[in-house]
Structure formats: structure tokens, C-alpha cells
Amino acid sequence: MEFRTLSKVLPLTLLLVIFVIQLQSTDAKIKDGDCEVCVKFIDKLLNSLEEDEKGNIGKIEKKFRKMCAKAKGKENRFCYYVGGTEDAATGIVGEMSKPASWGMPADKICEKLSKKDSQICELKYDKQIDLVNVNMKKLKVKDLKKILESWDETCKGCAEKSDFIRKIEELMPEYAPEAAKARAQAKADL
């Protein structure tokens, strides 16, 4: 008698456990700092929309693809994951544009997108280098190249670290004028 009761209760208990686990996994909310690339990019998109574009899915998608064409680095990678680039293998742009047309906030849109592709929330911006206080001689060449890359510049013919530093210091007044002034002031104070 006890075996029959146990055989009836066990499947129900197992079903209940599976249901609770499934419920917890679908309720994955993003925390502060998560999905930073997605949230920032979607925020930029939403803020750039004109009043007549806000409720129009087609116009939102067009604007998104236009922004993706100019995106670099992690933002370009985000666009690739969502399907906003020409070489993207997936196409979940509709999962972004529909909620955007309803007026859903960026963090909630990113939460929905992360359920479709978890890589979207794994993207994080590279740490910014403080050009005012950094000792460029202590940076790696890789980091010096990243500075130039963020300015859309290259250092043709640069073979040594000192060549990269010279190029950055030459371009700094154009791309980071505050940092250039602060560094010049610090040199003058010595």
C-alpha cells in the first residue's frame, strides 16, 4: 500500500521541483552593471528617436541598423549579436524594436534580448585609461594601440613603444584636449 502511494506522490513532487527550477531560470533579471553595452546602446537609440519614429517598428529598426553601421568595438559586437550588422548570422532585431515601440525602457529590452542570446549581457566596455594621470611608459603597446584605435587613428611605421607614445602625445590636443592641457600644466609645474 505504501509503495503505491509513494509511486503517485514521487512524480508529482518531481514535477513541482522542475516547475520551480524553470520558473527561477526564466525570471533572470539584470543587475546594475550587467548588460552595460546593451543598455547604453539601446538608451542612445531610444534618445535619438524622433517623435514620429517612436511607435514605428520599421523606423526603429532602420535607425538601429544605421547606428550599428557606425558602431565600433563592443557596440559593434552587440549589433552583430542582435542582427544589426550586415554580416550578422542571427536576426533578433524585432525582439528589440517591438518593445522599444511600446516605450519599454532599455534595461527591460536588454533583459528580453538576453533570454534569446545570453552573450548580449556578457559584453562589457573596456576600462578607460586616465590620460591625465597615466604614465604612458608603463602602459603596454596593446593599450597604446587601443588609445589610438578609439580615436580612429593608426601609427604607421611605429616599431617601438616610444613611437606610439609620441603619436599619442601629438594627437592628444585634438582628441583629448583637457588631458593634453593637464599634462602640459603638470610638466610646466615641474
PDB file of C-alpha atoms in Angstrom:
ATOM      1  CA  MET A   1       0.000   0.000   0.000  1.00  0.00           C
ATOM      2  CA  GLU A   2       2.760   2.415   0.904  1.00  0.00           C
ATOM      3  CA  PHE A   3       4.602   1.710  -2.344  1.00  0.00           C
ATOM      4  CA  ARG A   4       1.576   2.676  -4.445  1.00  0.00           C
ATOM      5  CA  THR A   5       1.144   5.962  -2.567  1.00  0.00           C
ATOM      6  CA  LEU A   6       4.852   6.723  -2.913  1.00  0.00           C
ATOM      7  CA  SER A   7       4.730   5.957  -6.645  1.00  0.00           C
ATOM      8  CA  LYS A   8       1.917   8.500  -7.057  1.00  0.00           C
ATOM      9  CA  VAL A   9       3.495  11.227  -4.908  1.00  0.00           C
ATOM     10  CA  LEU A  10       7.022  10.970  -6.331  1.00  0.00           C
ATOM     11  CA  PRO A  11       6.131  12.037  -9.921  1.00  0.00           C
ATOM     12  CA  LEU A  12       4.093  14.972  -8.591  1.00  0.00           C
ATOM     13  CA  THR A  13       6.955  16.094  -6.370  1.00  0.00           C
ATOM     14  CA  LEU A  14       9.407  15.779  -9.244  1.00  0.00           C
ATOM     15  CA  LEU A  15       7.104  17.807 -11.486  1.00  0.00           C
ATOM     16  CA  LEU A  16       6.820  20.522  -8.832  1.00  0.00           C
ATOM     17  CA  VAL A  17      10.614  20.723  -8.458  1.00  0.00           C
ATOM     18  CA  ILE A  18      11.088  21.009 -12.228  1.00  0.00           C
ATOM     19  CA  PHE A  19       8.420  23.733 -12.389  1.00  0.00           C
ATOM     20  CA  VAL A  20      10.113  25.777  -9.632  1.00  0.00           C
ATOM     21  CA  ILE A  21      13.532  25.476 -11.299  1.00  0.00           C
ATOM     22  CA  GLN A  22      12.068  26.522 -14.656  1.00  0.00           C
ATOM     23  CA  LEU A  23      10.300  29.474 -13.037  1.00  0.00           C
ATOM     24  CA  GLN A  24      13.531  30.694 -11.436  1.00  0.00           C
ATOM     25  CA  SER A  25      15.541  30.425 -14.669  1.00  0.00           C
ATOM     26  CA  THR A  26      13.029  32.432 -16.707  1.00  0.00           C
ATOM     27  CA  ASP A  27      12.912  35.198 -14.101  1.00  0.00           C
ATOM     28  CA  ALA A  28      16.502  36.279 -14.811  1.00  0.00           C
ATOM     29  CA  LYS A  29      16.568  39.993 -14.111  1.00  0.00           C
ATOM     30  CA  ILE A  30      19.629  42.028 -14.978  1.00  0.00           C
ATOM     31  CA  LYS A  31      21.527  43.719 -12.174  1.00  0.00           C
ATOM     32  CA  ASP A  32      23.304  47.071 -12.150  1.00  0.00           C
ATOM     33  CA  GLY A  33      26.440  46.787 -14.270  1.00  0.00           C
ATOM     34  CA  ASP A  34      25.135  43.828 -16.256  1.00  0.00           C
ATOM     35  CA  CYS A  35      24.332  44.336 -19.915  1.00  0.00           C
ATOM     36  CA  GLU A  36      26.160  47.680 -19.847  1.00  0.00           C
ATOM     37  CA  VAL A  37      26.839  47.720 -23.601  1.00  0.00           C
ATOM     38  CA  CYS A  38      23.266  46.747 -24.455  1.00  0.00           C
ATOM     39  CA  VAL A  39      21.651  49.213 -22.047  1.00  0.00           C
ATOM     40  CA  LYS A  40      23.860  52.122 -23.129  1.00  0.00           C
ATOM     41  CA  PHE A  41      23.410  51.418 -26.858  1.00  0.00           C
ATOM     42  CA  ILE A  42      19.632  50.942 -26.600  1.00  0.00           C
ATOM     43  CA  ASP A  43      19.413  54.115 -24.465  1.00  0.00           C
ATOM     44  CA  LYS A  44      21.280  56.022 -27.177  1.00  0.00           C
ATOM     45  CA  LEU A  45      18.889  54.606 -29.764  1.00  0.00           C
ATOM     46  CA  LEU A  46      15.773  55.486 -27.771  1.00  0.00           C
ATOM     47  CA  ASN A  47      17.024  59.015 -27.050  1.00  0.00           C
ATOM     48  CA  SER A  48      17.845  59.607 -30.730  1.00  0.00           C
ATOM     49  CA  LEU A  49      14.359  58.687 -31.950  1.00  0.00           C
ATOM     50  CA  GLU A  50      12.177  61.495 -33.265  1.00  0.00           C
ATOM     51  CA  GLU A  51       8.574  61.678 -32.045  1.00  0.00           C
ATOM     52  CA  ASP A  52       7.185  60.163 -35.281  1.00  0.00           C
ATOM     53  CA  GLU A  53       9.688  57.256 -35.102  1.00  0.00           C
ATOM     54  CA  LYS A  54       8.966  56.143 -31.525  1.00  0.00           C
ATOM     55  CA  GLY A  55       5.934  53.950 -32.275  1.00  0.00           C
ATOM     56  CA  ASN A  56       7.078  52.731 -35.699  1.00  0.00           C
ATOM     57  CA  ILE A  57       8.887  49.365 -35.627  1.00  0.00           C
ATOM     58  CA  GLY A  58      10.279  49.769 -39.169  1.00  0.00           C
ATOM     59  CA  LYS A  59      11.759  53.195 -38.431  1.00  0.00           C
ATOM     60  CA  ILE A  60      13.254  51.979 -35.151  1.00  0.00           C
ATOM     61  CA  GLU A  61      14.919  49.051 -36.938  1.00  0.00           C
ATOM     62  CA  LYS A  62      16.222  51.349 -39.690  1.00  0.00           C
ATOM     63  CA  LYS A  63      17.685  53.758 -37.119  1.00  0.00           C
ATOM     64  CA  PHE A  64      19.192  50.811 -35.208  1.00  0.00           C
ATOM     65  CA  ARG A  65      20.918  49.484 -38.331  1.00  0.00           C
ATOM     66  CA  LYS A  66      22.171  52.984 -39.156  1.00  0.00           C
ATOM     67  CA  MET A  67      23.676  53.301 -35.665  1.00  0.00           C
ATOM     68  CA  CYS A  68      25.159  49.806 -35.970  1.00  0.00           C
ATOM     69  CA  ALA A  69      26.893  50.755 -39.222  1.00  0.00           C
ATOM     70  CA  LYS A  70      28.862  53.387 -37.267  1.00  0.00           C
ATOM     71  CA  ALA A  71      29.395  51.279 -34.122  1.00  0.00           C
ATOM     72  CA  LYS A  72      32.865  50.126 -33.135  1.00  0.00           C
ATOM     73  CA  GLY A  73      34.291  47.694 -30.626  1.00  0.00           C
ATOM     74  CA  LYS A  74      31.871  46.206 -28.118  1.00  0.00           C
ATOM     75  CA  GLU A  75      28.915  48.116 -29.556  1.00  0.00           C
ATOM     76  CA  ASN A  76      29.603  46.586 -32.972  1.00  0.00           C
ATOM     77  CA  ARG A  77      29.754  43.155 -31.325  1.00  0.00           C
ATOM     78  CA  PHE A  78      26.361  43.859 -29.672  1.00  0.00           C
ATOM     79  CA  CYS A  79      24.911  44.827 -33.058  1.00  0.00           C
ATOM     80  CA  TYR A  80      26.273  41.594 -34.510  1.00  0.00           C
ATOM     81  CA  TYR A  81      24.577  39.515 -31.793  1.00  0.00           C
ATOM     82  CA  VAL A  82      21.234  41.259 -32.321  1.00  0.00           C
ATOM     83  CA  GLY A  83      21.436  41.226 -36.115  1.00  0.00           C
ATOM     84  CA  GLY A  84      22.031  44.890 -36.821  1.00  0.00           C
ATOM     85  CA  THR A  85      25.156  44.361 -38.931  1.00  0.00           C
ATOM     86  CA  GLU A  86      25.252  43.080 -42.497  1.00  0.00           C
ATOM     87  CA  ASP A  87      27.418  40.094 -41.561  1.00  0.00           C
ATOM     88  CA  ALA A  88      25.229  39.005 -38.611  1.00  0.00           C
ATOM     89  CA  ALA A  89      24.192  35.375 -38.556  1.00  0.00           C
ATOM     90  CA  THR A  90      21.118  35.967 -36.405  1.00  0.00           C
ATOM     91  CA  GLY A  91      18.248  38.360 -36.653  1.00  0.00           C
ATOM     92  CA  ILE A  92      16.516  39.210 -33.395  1.00  0.00           C
ATOM     93  CA  VAL A  93      16.184  42.921 -34.208  1.00  0.00           C
ATOM     94  CA  GLY A  94      12.399  42.513 -33.954  1.00  0.00           C
ATOM     95  CA  GLU A  95      12.811  41.384 -30.329  1.00  0.00           C
ATOM     96  CA  MET A  96      14.382  44.795 -29.683  1.00  0.00           C
ATOM     97  CA  SER A  97      12.242  47.040 -31.902  1.00  0.00           C
ATOM     98  CA  LYS A  98       8.792  45.843 -30.795  1.00  0.00           C
ATOM     99  CA  PRO A  99       9.293  46.577 -27.088  1.00  0.00           C
ATOM    100  CA  ALA A 100      11.051  49.823 -27.999  1.00  0.00           C
ATOM    101  CA  SER A 101       7.984  50.894 -29.971  1.00  0.00           C
ATOM    102  CA  TRP A 102       5.855  50.287 -26.870  1.00  0.00           C
ATOM    103  CA  GLY A 103       8.083  52.613 -24.825  1.00  0.00           C
ATOM    104  CA  MET A 104       9.767  49.858 -22.802  1.00  0.00           C
ATOM    105  CA  PRO A 105      12.945  51.041 -21.006  1.00  0.00           C
ATOM    106  CA  ALA A 106      16.373  49.921 -22.256  1.00  0.00           C
ATOM    107  CA  ASP A 107      17.160  47.637 -19.304  1.00  0.00           C
ATOM    108  CA  LYS A 108      13.919  45.689 -19.812  1.00  0.00           C
ATOM    109  CA  ILE A 109      14.591  45.378 -23.554  1.00  0.00           C
ATOM    110  CA  CYS A 110      18.080  44.040 -22.789  1.00  0.00           C
ATOM    111  CA  GLU A 111      16.584  41.610 -20.287  1.00  0.00           C
ATOM    112  CA  LYS A 112      14.317  40.241 -23.062  1.00  0.00           C
ATOM    113  CA  LEU A 113      17.239  40.074 -25.524  1.00  0.00           C
ATOM    114  CA  SER A 114      19.439  38.217 -23.025  1.00  0.00           C
ATOM    115  CA  LYS A 115      16.819  35.465 -22.834  1.00  0.00           C
ATOM    116  CA  LYS A 116      17.276  34.968 -26.589  1.00  0.00           C
ATOM    117  CA  ASP A 117      21.092  35.232 -26.553  1.00  0.00           C
ATOM    118  CA  SER A 118      22.973  35.273 -23.251  1.00  0.00           C
ATOM    119  CA  GLN A 119      26.117  36.687 -24.928  1.00  0.00           C
ATOM    120  CA  ILE A 120      24.385  40.057 -25.189  1.00  0.00           C
ATOM    121  CA  CYS A 121      24.680  40.686 -21.452  1.00  0.00           C
ATOM    122  CA  GLU A 122      28.216  39.362 -21.247  1.00  0.00           C
ATOM    123  CA  LEU A 123      29.557  42.340 -23.228  1.00  0.00           C
ATOM    124  CA  LYS A 124      31.348  44.945 -21.117  1.00  0.00           C
ATOM    125  CA  TYR A 125      33.171  48.091 -22.125  1.00  0.00           C
ATOM    126  CA  ASP A 126      36.945  48.128 -21.832  1.00  0.00           C
ATOM    127  CA  LYS A 127      38.238  50.091 -18.882  1.00  0.00           C
ATOM    128  CA  GLN A 128      39.027  53.675 -19.920  1.00  0.00           C
ATOM    129  CA  ILE A 129      42.591  54.873 -19.464  1.00  0.00           C
ATOM    130  CA  ASP A 130      43.007  58.100 -17.498  1.00  0.00           C
ATOM    131  CA  LEU A 131      45.108  60.078 -19.975  1.00  0.00           C
ATOM    132  CA  VAL A 132      45.750  62.862 -17.457  1.00  0.00           C
ATOM    133  CA  ASN A 133      47.485  60.791 -14.794  1.00  0.00           C
ATOM    134  CA  VAL A 134      48.760  57.697 -16.593  1.00  0.00           C
ATOM    135  CA  ASN A 135      52.466  57.122 -17.123  1.00  0.00           C
ATOM    136  CA  MET A 136      52.420  56.102 -20.787  1.00  0.00           C
ATOM    137  CA  LYS A 137      55.843  54.474 -20.493  1.00  0.00           C
ATOM    138  CA  LYS A 138      54.296  51.923 -18.114  1.00  0.00           C
ATOM    139  CA  LEU A 139      51.419  51.029 -20.469  1.00  0.00           C
ATOM    140  CA  LYS A 140      51.626  48.026 -22.757  1.00  0.00           C
ATOM    141  CA  VAL A 141      51.844  48.624 -26.513  1.00  0.00           C
ATOM    142  CA  LYS A 142      48.446  46.904 -26.761  1.00  0.00           C
ATOM    143  CA  ASP A 143      46.937  49.642 -24.548  1.00  0.00           C
ATOM    144  CA  LEU A 144      48.647  52.391 -26.524  1.00  0.00           C
ATOM    145  CA  LYS A 145      47.181  50.927 -29.716  1.00  0.00           C
ATOM    146  CA  LYS A 146      43.721  50.888 -28.081  1.00  0.00           C
ATOM    147  CA  ILE A 147      44.015  54.616 -27.344  1.00  0.00           C
ATOM    148  CA  LEU A 148      44.824  55.332 -30.985  1.00  0.00           C
ATOM    149  CA  GLU A 149      42.087  52.946 -32.133  1.00  0.00           C
ATOM    150  CA  SER A 150      39.487  54.745 -30.007  1.00  0.00           C
ATOM    151  CA  TRP A 151      40.468  57.944 -31.854  1.00  0.00           C
ATOM    152  CA  ASP A 152      40.216  56.180 -35.258  1.00  0.00           C
ATOM    153  CA  GLU A 153      43.941  56.685 -35.744  1.00  0.00           C
ATOM    154  CA  THR A 154      46.805  54.344 -36.519  1.00  0.00           C
ATOM    155  CA  CYS A 155      50.530  54.632 -36.088  1.00  0.00           C
ATOM    156  CA  LYS A 156      52.051  53.669 -39.410  1.00  0.00           C
ATOM    157  CA  GLY A 157      55.727  52.931 -39.143  1.00  0.00           C
ATOM    158  CA  CYS A 158      55.671  52.662 -35.359  1.00  0.00           C
ATOM    159  CA  ALA A 159      58.015  49.940 -34.206  1.00  0.00           C
ATOM    160  CA  GLU A 160      58.860  50.957 -30.650  1.00  0.00           C
ATOM    161  CA  LYS A 161      56.713  51.859 -27.669  1.00  0.00           C
ATOM    162  CA  SER A 162      58.214  55.369 -27.771  1.00  0.00           C
ATOM    163  CA  ASP A 163      56.846  55.801 -31.328  1.00  0.00           C
ATOM    164  CA  PHE A 164      53.318  55.059 -30.112  1.00  0.00           C
ATOM    165  CA  ILE A 165      53.712  57.421 -27.144  1.00  0.00           C
ATOM    166  CA  ARG A 166      54.976  60.186 -29.443  1.00  0.00           C
ATOM    167  CA  LYS A 167      51.984  59.709 -31.775  1.00  0.00           C
ATOM    168  CA  ILE A 168      49.501  59.777 -28.861  1.00  0.00           C
ATOM    169  CA  GLU A 169      51.070  62.924 -27.420  1.00  0.00           C
ATOM    170  CA  GLU A 170      50.965  64.509 -30.881  1.00  0.00           C
ATOM    171  CA  LEU A 171      47.228  63.710 -31.324  1.00  0.00           C
ATOM    172  CA  MET A 172      46.126  64.301 -27.732  1.00  0.00           C
ATOM    173  CA  PRO A 173      45.352  68.041 -28.141  1.00  0.00           C
ATOM    174  CA  GLU A 174      42.903  67.132 -30.924  1.00  0.00           C
ATOM    175  CA  TYR A 175      41.174  64.118 -29.332  1.00  0.00           C
ATOM    176  CA  ALA A 176      41.607  64.735 -25.585  1.00  0.00           C
ATOM    177  CA  PRO A 177      42.254  68.466 -25.160  1.00  0.00           C
ATOM    178  CA  GLU A 178      41.578  68.502 -21.396  1.00  0.00           C
ATOM    179  CA  ALA A 179      44.080  65.715 -20.831  1.00  0.00           C
ATOM    180  CA  ALA A 180      46.639  67.453 -23.056  1.00  0.00           C
ATOM    181  CA  LYS A 181      46.255  70.724 -21.096  1.00  0.00           C
ATOM    182  CA  ALA A 182      46.524  68.947 -17.744  1.00  0.00           C
ATOM    183  CA  ARG A 183      49.649  67.055 -18.836  1.00  0.00           C
ATOM    184  CA  ALA A 184      51.237  70.264 -20.180  1.00  0.00           C
ATOM    185  CA  GLN A 185      50.431  72.035 -16.899  1.00  0.00           C
ATOM    186  CA  ALA A 186      51.946  69.183 -14.885  1.00  0.00           C
ATOM    187  CA  LYS A 187      55.151  69.376 -16.977  1.00  0.00           C
ATOM    188  CA  ALA A 188      55.314  73.143 -16.525  1.00  0.00           C
ATOM    189  CA  ASP A 189      54.943  72.784 -12.749  1.00  0.00           C
ATOM    190  CA  LEU A 190      57.999  70.532 -12.571  1.00  0.00           C
TER     191      LEU A 190
END
